[in-house]
Coordinates of C-alpha atoms in Angstrom, one line a residue:
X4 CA 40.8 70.0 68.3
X5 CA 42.3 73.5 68.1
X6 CA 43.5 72.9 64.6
X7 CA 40.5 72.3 63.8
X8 CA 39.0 75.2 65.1
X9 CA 41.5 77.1 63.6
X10 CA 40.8 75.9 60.3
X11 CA 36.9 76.6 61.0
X12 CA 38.2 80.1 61.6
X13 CA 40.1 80.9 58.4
X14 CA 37.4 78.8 56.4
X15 CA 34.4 81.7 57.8
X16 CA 36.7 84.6 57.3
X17 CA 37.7 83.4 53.7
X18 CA 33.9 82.5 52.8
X19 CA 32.7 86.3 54.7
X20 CA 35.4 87.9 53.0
X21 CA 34.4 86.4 49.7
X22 CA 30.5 87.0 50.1
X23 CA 31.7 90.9 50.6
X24 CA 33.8 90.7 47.7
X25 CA 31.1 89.7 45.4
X26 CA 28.7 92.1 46.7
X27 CA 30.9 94.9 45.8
X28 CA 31.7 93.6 42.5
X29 CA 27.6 94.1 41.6
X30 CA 27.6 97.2 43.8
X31 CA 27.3 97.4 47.3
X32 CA 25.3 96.5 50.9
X33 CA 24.0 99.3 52.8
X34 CA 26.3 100.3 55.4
X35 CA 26.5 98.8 58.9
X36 CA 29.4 97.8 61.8
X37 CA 32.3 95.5 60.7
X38 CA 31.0 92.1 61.2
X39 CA 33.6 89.2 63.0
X40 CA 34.0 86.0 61.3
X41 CA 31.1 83.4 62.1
X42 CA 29.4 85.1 65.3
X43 CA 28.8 88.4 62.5
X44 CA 27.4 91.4 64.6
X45 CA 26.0 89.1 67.4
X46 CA 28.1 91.3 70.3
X47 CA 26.5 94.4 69.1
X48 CA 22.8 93.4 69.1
X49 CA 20.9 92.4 72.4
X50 CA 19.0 89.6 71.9
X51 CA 16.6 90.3 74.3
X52 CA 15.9 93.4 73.2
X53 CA 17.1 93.6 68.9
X54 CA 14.3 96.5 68.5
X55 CA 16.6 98.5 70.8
X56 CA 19.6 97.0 69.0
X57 CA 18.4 98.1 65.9
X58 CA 17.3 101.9 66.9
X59 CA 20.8 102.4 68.1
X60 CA 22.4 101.3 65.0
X61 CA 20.2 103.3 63.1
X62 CA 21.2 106.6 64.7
X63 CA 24.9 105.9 63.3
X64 CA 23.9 104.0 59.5
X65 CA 20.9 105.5 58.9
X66 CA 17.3 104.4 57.7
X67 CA 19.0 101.5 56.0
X68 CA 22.0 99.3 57.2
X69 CA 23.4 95.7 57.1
X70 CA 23.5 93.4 60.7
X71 CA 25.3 89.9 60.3
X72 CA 23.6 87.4 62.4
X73 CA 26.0 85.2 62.3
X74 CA 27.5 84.8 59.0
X75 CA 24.3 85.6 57.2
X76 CA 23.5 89.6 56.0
X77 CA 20.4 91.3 56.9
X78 CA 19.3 94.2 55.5
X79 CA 17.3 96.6 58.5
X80 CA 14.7 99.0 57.3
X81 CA 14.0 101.4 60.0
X82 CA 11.4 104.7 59.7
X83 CA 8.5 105.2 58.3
X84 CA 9.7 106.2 54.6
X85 CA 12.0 103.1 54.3
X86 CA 9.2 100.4 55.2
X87 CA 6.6 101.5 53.1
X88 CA 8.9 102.3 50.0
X89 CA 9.7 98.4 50.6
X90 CA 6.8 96.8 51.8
X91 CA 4.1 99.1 50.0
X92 CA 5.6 100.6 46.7
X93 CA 8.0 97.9 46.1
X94 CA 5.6 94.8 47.5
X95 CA 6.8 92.3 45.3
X96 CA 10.2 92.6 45.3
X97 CA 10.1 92.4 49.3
X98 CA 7.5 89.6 49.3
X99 CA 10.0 86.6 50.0
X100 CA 10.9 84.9 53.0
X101 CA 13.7 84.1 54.5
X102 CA 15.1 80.3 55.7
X103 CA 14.1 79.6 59.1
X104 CA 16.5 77.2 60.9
X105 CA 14.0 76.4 63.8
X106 CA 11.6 75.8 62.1
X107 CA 12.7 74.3 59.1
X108 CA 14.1 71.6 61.7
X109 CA 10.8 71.3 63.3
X110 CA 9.4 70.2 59.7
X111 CA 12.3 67.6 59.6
X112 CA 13.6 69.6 56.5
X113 CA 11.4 69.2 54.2
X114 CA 11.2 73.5 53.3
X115 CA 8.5 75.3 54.4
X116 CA 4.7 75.4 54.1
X117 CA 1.5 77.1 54.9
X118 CA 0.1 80.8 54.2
X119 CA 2.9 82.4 56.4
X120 CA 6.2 81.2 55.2
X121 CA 6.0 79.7 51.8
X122 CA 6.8 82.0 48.7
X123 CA 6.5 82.4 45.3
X124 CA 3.7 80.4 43.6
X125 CA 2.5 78.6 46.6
X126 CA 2.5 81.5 48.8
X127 CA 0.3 83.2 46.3
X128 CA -2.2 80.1 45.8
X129 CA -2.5 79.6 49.7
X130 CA -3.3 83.1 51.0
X131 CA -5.6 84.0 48.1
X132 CA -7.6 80.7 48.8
X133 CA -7.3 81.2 52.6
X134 CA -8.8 84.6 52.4
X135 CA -11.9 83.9 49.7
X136 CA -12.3 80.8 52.4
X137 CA -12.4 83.1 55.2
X138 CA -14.5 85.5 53.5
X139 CA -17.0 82.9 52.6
X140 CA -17.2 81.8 55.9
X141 CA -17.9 85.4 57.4
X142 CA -15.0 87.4 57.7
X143 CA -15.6 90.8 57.3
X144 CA -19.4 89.8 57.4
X145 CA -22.0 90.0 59.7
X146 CA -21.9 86.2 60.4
X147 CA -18.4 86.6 61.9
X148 CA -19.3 89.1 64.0
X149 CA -22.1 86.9 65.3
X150 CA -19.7 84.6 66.1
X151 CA -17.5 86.8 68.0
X152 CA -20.9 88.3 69.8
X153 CA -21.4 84.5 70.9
X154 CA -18.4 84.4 72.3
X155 CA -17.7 87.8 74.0
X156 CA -21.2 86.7 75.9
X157 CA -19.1 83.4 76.4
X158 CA -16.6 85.7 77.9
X159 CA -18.1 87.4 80.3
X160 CA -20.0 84.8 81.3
X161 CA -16.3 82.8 82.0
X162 CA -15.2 86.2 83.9
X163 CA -18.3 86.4 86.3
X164 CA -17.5 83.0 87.4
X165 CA -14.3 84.2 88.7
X166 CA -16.2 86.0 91.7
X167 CA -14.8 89.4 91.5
X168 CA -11.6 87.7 93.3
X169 CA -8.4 88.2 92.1
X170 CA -7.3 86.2 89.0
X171 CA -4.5 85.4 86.1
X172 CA -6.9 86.2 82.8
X173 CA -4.2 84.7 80.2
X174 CA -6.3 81.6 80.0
X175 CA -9.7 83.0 79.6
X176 CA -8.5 85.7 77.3
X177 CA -6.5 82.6 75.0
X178 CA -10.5 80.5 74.9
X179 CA -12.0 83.8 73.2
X180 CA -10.0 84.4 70.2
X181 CA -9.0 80.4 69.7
X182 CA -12.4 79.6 70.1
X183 CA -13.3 82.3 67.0
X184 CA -10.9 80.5 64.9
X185 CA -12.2 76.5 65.6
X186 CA -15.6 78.1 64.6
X187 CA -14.1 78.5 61.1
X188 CA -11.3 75.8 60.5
X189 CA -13.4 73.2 62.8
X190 CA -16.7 74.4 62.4
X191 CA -17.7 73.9 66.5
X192 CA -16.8 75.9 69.3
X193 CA -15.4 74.5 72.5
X194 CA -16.6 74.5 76.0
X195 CA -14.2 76.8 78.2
X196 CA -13.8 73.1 80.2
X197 CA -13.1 70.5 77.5
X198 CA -9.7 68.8 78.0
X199 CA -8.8 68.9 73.8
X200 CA -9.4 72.8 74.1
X201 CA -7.4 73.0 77.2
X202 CA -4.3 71.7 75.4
X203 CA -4.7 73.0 72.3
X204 CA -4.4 76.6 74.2
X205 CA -1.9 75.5 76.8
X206 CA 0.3 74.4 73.7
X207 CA -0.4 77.3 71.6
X208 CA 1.1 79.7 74.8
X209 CA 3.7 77.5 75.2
X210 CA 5.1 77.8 71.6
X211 CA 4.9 81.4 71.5
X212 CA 6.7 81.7 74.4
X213 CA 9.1 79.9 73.1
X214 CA 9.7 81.5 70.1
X215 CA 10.1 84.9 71.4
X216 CA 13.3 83.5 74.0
X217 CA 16.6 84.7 73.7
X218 CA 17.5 81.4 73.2
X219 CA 15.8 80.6 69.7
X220 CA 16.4 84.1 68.3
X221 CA 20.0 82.7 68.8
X222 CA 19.4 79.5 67.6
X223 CA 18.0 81.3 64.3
X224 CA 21.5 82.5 63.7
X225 CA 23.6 79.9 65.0
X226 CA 21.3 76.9 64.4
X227 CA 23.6 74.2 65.3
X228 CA 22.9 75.2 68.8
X229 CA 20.1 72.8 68.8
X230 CA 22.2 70.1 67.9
X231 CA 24.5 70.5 71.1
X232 CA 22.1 72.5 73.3
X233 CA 18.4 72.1 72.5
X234 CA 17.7 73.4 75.6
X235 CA 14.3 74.4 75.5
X236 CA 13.6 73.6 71.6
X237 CA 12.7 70.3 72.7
X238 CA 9.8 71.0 74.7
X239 CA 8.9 73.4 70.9
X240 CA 8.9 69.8 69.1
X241 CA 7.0 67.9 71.9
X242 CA 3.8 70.6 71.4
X243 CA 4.7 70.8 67.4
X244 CA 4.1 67.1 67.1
X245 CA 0.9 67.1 69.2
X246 CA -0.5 69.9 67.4
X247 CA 0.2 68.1 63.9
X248 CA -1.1 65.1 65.5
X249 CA -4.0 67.0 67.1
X250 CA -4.9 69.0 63.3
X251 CA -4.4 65.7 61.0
X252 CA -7.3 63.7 63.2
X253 CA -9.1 66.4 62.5
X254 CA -8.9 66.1 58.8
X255 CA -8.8 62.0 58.8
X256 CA -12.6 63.0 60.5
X257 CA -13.4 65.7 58.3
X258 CA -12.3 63.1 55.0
X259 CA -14.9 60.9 56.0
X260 CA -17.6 62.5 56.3
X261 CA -16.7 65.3 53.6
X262 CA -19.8 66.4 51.5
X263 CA -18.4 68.2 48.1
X264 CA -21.2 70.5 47.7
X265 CA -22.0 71.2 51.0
X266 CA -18.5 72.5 52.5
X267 CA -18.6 73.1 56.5
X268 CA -15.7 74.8 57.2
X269 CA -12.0 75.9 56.4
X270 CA -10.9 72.2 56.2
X271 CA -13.5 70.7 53.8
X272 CA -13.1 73.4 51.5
X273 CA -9.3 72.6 51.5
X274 CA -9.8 68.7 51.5
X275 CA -11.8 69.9 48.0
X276 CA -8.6 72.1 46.5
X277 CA -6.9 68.8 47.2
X278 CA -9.3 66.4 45.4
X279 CA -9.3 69.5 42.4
X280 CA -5.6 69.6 42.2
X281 CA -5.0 65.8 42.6
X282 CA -3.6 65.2 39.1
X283 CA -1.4 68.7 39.4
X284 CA 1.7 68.5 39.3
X285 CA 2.6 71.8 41.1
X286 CA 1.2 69.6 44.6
X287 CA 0.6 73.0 46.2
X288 CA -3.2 72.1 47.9
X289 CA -2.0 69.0 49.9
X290 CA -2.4 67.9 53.3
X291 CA 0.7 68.8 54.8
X292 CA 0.1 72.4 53.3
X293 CA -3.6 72.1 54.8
X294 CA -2.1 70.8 58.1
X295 CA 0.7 74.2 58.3
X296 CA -1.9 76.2 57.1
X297 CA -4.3 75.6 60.3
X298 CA -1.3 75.7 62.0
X299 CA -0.6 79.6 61.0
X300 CA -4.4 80.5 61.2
X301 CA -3.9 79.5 65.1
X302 CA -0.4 81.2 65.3
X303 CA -1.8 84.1 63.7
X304 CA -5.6 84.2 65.0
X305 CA -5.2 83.3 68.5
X306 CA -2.1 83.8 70.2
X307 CA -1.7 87.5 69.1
X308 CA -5.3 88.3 69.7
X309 CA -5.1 87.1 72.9
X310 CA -1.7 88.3 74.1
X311 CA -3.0 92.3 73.1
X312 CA -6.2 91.7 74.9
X313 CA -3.9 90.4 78.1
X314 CA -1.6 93.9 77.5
X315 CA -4.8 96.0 77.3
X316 CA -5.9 95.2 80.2
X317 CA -2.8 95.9 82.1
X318 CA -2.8 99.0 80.4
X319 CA -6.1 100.1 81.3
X320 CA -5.4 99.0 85.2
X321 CA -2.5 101.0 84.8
X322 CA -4.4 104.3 83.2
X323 CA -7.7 104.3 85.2
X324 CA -8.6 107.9 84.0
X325 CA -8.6 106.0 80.2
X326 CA -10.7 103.3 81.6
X327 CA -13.2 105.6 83.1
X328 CA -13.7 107.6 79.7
X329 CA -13.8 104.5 77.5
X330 CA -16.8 103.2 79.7
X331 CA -18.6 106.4 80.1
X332 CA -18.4 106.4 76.4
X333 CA -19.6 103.0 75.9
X334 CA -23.0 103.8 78.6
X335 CA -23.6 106.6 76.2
X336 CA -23.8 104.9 73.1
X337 CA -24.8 101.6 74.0
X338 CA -26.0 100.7 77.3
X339 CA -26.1 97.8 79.2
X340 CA -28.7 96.3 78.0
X341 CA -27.4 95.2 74.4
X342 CA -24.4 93.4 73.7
X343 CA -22.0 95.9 71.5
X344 CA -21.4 95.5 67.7
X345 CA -19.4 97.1 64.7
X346 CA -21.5 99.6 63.8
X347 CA -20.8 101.2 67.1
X348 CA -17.6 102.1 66.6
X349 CA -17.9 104.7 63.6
X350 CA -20.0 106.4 66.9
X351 CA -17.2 105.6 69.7
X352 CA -14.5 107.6 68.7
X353 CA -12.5 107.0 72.3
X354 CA -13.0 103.1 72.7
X355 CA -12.1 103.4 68.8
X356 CA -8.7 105.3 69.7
X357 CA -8.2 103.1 72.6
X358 CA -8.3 99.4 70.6
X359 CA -5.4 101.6 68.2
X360 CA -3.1 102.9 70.9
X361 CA -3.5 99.5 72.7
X362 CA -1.7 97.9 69.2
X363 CA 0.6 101.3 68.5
X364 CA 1.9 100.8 72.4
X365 CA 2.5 97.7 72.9
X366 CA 4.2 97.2 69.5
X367 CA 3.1 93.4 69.0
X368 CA 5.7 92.5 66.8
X369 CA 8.9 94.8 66.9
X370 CA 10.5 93.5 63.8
X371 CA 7.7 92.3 62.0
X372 CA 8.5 88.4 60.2
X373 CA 11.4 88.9 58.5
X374 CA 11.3 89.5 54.6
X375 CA 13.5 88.5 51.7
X376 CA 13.8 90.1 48.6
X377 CA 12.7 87.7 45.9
X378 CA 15.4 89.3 43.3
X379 CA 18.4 91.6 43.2
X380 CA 17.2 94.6 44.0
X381 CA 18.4 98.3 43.6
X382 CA 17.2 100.0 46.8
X383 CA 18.3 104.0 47.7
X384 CA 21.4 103.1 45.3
X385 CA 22.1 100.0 47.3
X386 CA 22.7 96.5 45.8
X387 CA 20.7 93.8 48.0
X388 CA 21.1 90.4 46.4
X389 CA 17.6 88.0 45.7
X390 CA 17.6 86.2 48.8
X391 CA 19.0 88.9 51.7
X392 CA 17.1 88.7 55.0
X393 CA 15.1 92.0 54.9
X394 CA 14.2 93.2 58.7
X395 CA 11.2 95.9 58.9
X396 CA 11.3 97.8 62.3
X397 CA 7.6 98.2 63.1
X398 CA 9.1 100.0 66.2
X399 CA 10.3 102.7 64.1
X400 CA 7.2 103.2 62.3
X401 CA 4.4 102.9 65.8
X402 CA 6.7 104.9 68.1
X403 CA 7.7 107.4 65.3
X404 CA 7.9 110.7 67.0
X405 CA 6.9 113.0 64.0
X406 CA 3.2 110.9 64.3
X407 CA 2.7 110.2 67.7
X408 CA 3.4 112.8 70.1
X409 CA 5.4 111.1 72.8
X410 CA 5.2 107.8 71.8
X411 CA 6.5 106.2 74.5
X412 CA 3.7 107.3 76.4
X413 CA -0.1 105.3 76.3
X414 CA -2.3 107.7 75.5
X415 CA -5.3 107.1 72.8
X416 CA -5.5 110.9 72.1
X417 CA -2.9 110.1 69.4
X418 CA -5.9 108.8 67.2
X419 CA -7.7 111.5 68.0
X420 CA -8.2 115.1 66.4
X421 CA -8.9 118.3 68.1
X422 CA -12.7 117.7 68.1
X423 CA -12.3 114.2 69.5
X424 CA -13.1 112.1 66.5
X425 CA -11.1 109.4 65.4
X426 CA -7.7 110.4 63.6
X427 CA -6.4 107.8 60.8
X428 CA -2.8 107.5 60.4
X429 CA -0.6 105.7 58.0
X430 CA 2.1 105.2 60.4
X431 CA -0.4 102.4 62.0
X432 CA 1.3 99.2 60.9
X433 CA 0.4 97.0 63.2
X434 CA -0.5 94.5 60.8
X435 CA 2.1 95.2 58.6
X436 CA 1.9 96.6 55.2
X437 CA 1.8 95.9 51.6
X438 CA 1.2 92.3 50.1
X439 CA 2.5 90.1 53.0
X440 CA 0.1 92.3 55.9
X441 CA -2.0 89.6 58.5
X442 CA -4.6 88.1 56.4
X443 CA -6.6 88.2 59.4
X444 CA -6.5 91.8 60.2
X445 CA -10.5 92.6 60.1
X446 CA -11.3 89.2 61.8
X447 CA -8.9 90.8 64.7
X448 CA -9.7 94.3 64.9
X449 CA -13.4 93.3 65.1
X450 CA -12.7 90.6 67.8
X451 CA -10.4 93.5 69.7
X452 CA -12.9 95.6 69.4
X453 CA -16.2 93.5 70.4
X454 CA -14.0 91.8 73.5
X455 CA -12.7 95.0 75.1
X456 CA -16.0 96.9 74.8
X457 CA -17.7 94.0 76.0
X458 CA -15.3 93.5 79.0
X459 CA -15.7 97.6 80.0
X460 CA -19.6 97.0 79.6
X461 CA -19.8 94.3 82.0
X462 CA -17.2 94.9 84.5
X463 CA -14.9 97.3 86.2
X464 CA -11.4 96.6 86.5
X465 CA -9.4 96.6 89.8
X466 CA -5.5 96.0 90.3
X467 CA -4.0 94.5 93.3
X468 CA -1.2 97.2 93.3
X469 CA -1.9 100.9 93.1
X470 CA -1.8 101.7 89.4
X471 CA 1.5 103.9 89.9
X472 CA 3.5 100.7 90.6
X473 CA 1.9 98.6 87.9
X474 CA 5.2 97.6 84.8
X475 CA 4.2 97.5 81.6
X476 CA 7.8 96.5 80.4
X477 CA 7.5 93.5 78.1
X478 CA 9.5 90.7 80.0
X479 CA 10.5 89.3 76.1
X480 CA 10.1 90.5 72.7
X481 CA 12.4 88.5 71.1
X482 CA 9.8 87.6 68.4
X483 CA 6.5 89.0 70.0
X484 CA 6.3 91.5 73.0
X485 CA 5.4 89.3 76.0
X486 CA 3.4 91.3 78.9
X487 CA 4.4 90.6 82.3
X488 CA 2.2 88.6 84.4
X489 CA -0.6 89.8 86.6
X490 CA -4.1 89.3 88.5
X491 CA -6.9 91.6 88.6
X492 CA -10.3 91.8 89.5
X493 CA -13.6 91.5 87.2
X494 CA -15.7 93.6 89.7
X495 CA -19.3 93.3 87.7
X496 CA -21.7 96.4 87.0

């Protein structure tokens, strides 16, 4: 047993040493601590908290610097400069992605799939489909914003039921956004009741809690860990397999009754690509493309949506004095009479600035989905081989103390000029930037937008703590920033 440990030893400092040599035979990795053979940098990075990890490093490497997880080299861009020259002026070259252990596994290694983590050709194929699709069915357009009217009312109408008594609003927050996105992938709605939509959110939540544990940002560098210890990566693969099962009955229903020239929703128009693209041998448009690509139009449209809605409400129990100017604003321009819609914002400058510092605050996602470069690239007279793991701190760019006076503090003035109108800044990347940003972003700043007025118009928000003793801290952000837990009251107007 030891010998062979031994032998594992000597076999990972041989193969790290030899990566490194090769590396500096074409030129050379940025900078960053000595990594140890197999475990890499792993002591030196917290893995409940790598954002943190990552600014510290940064204060002794610079704006770019190399972090082995495990035996594996990522490169970390951190500040504002370094992630746009990648992500904006060099888009292409930084438009991989990198080999994800979990959930390759959980796709029983047949490589990946979908909008989100497929590259090259089928990458490009997928998202420019998915976002004509989405654009045909009313993103960006009036007839999405109907939809999310429908179901803001829907909303409210869920909250008044709660009798101004205390109450956990994950679950009503989750029906909103998911229900936006079965309106365009399934075509229907869901009652806030119906079992199908109660797991399909409860499995959703699940999953992204999941993925933002300590444990699976470990298991992403040392993925034999779920071999020995799958800990909780088995409960991943229990929801994973309903949710395939759950999305391929829904195309099996949407095959048979499919109508070429009359296309319902995000499905049929897919099932069409497929019958197009039948005698292609590229096989991007098939159905276990379709099947990951409803897959990341959930991830994407649902659970993030939903997860900033449930941190801005905490933060507005937690600054009342915002609350109280975001409503006044919101009697002033619309009422309470009429339910709110898009073209108010170019006239609510605050509630505007609110929905921004809400995303710039909380800082969603800290390190963005990682990136590879898709070619050797020369970057700030660094060598980074096709392939490396590229990490973008979004952290770095959202809490960037040259934009955002004290950034650590929740305060929507920082959209704001001196005459109170709304303040654009290029530092807001909370969709990312450059070619691989959220395909979703308007659908979600409408829907944050529309919800959160909506909410303030109909109700007034009341903490069961004083608002001094209300923590904001995220209890994970291994992947995502989780907010902690908590009940408040929908006291109606």
């Amino acid at each position: 047993m030891y010998s062979v440990l031994l032998l594992v030893f000597f076999l990972s400092c041989w193969l790290l040493l030899s990566h490194r040599k090769q590396n500096a035979s074409k030129g050379k990795l940025p900078p960053g601590p000595t990594p140890l053979p197999i475990i890499g940098n792993i002591l030196q990075v917290d893995i409940k908290n790598i954002s943190r990890s990552l600014s510290n490093l940064s204060k002794v490497y610079g704006p770019v610097f190399t972090v082995y997880f495990g035996m594996k080299p990522t490169v970390v861009l951190y500040g504002y400069e370094a992630v746009k020259e990648a992500l904006v002026d060099m888009g292409e070259e930084f438009s991989g992605r990198n080999d994800n252990p979990v959930i390759e596994k959980l796709h029983q290694g047949h490589g990946m799939f979908g909008i989100v983590l497929s590259v090259g050709k089928t990458w490009k194929e997928l998202r420019r489909f998915s976002l004509m699709t989405l654009r045909n069915f009313g993103m960006g357009k009036k007839s999405i914003e109907d939809r999310v009217q429908e179901e803001a009312h829907c909303l409210v109408e869920e909250l008044r039921k709660t009798n101004a008594s205390p109450c956990d609003p994950t679950f009503i927050l989750g029906c909103a956004p998911c229900n936006v996105i079965c309106s365009i992938i399934f075509q229907n709605r869901f009652d806030y009741t119906d079992q199908d939509f109660l797991n399909l959110i409860k499995k959703l939540n699940e999953n992204s809690k999941i993925f933002s544990s300590s444990w699976i940002q470990l298991c992403d560098s040392f993925p034999i860990l779920l071999d020995y210890f799958p800990g909780t990566y088995r409960k991943l693969c229990q929801n994973f397999s309903y949710l395939k099962s759950y999305f391929m009955e829904k195309v099996v229903e949407h095959q048979a009754s499919l109508d070429i020239d009359n296309p319902r929703d995000f499905i049929d128009c897919f099932l069409i690509k497929v019958k197009q693209e039948k005698q292609s041998q590229e096989l991007i448009f098939t159905l276990e493309n379709l099947v990951t690509a409803v897959f990341d139009l959930f991830g994407a449209g649902t659970e993030t949506t939903s997860t900033t809605l449930k941190y801005a409400l905490l933060l507005l129990l937690k600054h009342p004095d915002v609350t109280a100017k975001a409503q006044e604003e919101i009697e002033r321009v619309i009422g309470r009479h009429r339910s709110p819609c898009m073209q108010d914002r170019s006239n609510m400058p605050y509630m505007d600035a609110l929905v921004h510092e809400v995303q710039r605050f909380i800082d969603l996602l800290p390190n963005n989905l990682p990136h590879a470069v898709t070619r050797d690239v020369k970057f700030r007279n660094y060598f980074i081989p096709k392939g490396t793991i590229i990490l973008t701190s979004l952290t770095s760019v959202l809490h960037d103390d040259k934009e955002f006076t004290n950034p650590k503090v929740f305060d929507p003035g920082h959209f704001l000029d001196k005459s109170g109108k709304f303040k654009k800044s290029d530092h807001f990347m909370a969709f990312s930037a450059g070619k691989r940003a959220c395909a979703g972003e308007s659908l979600a700043r409408m829907e944050l937008f529309l919800f959160l007025t909506t909410i303030l118009q109909n109700f007034n928000l009341k903490s069961e703590v004083d608002p001094k003793d209300i923590d904001t801290t995220p209890t994970s952000n291994g992947f995502i920033s989780v907010p902690p837990n908590y009940n408040l009251c929908f006291i109606p107007v």
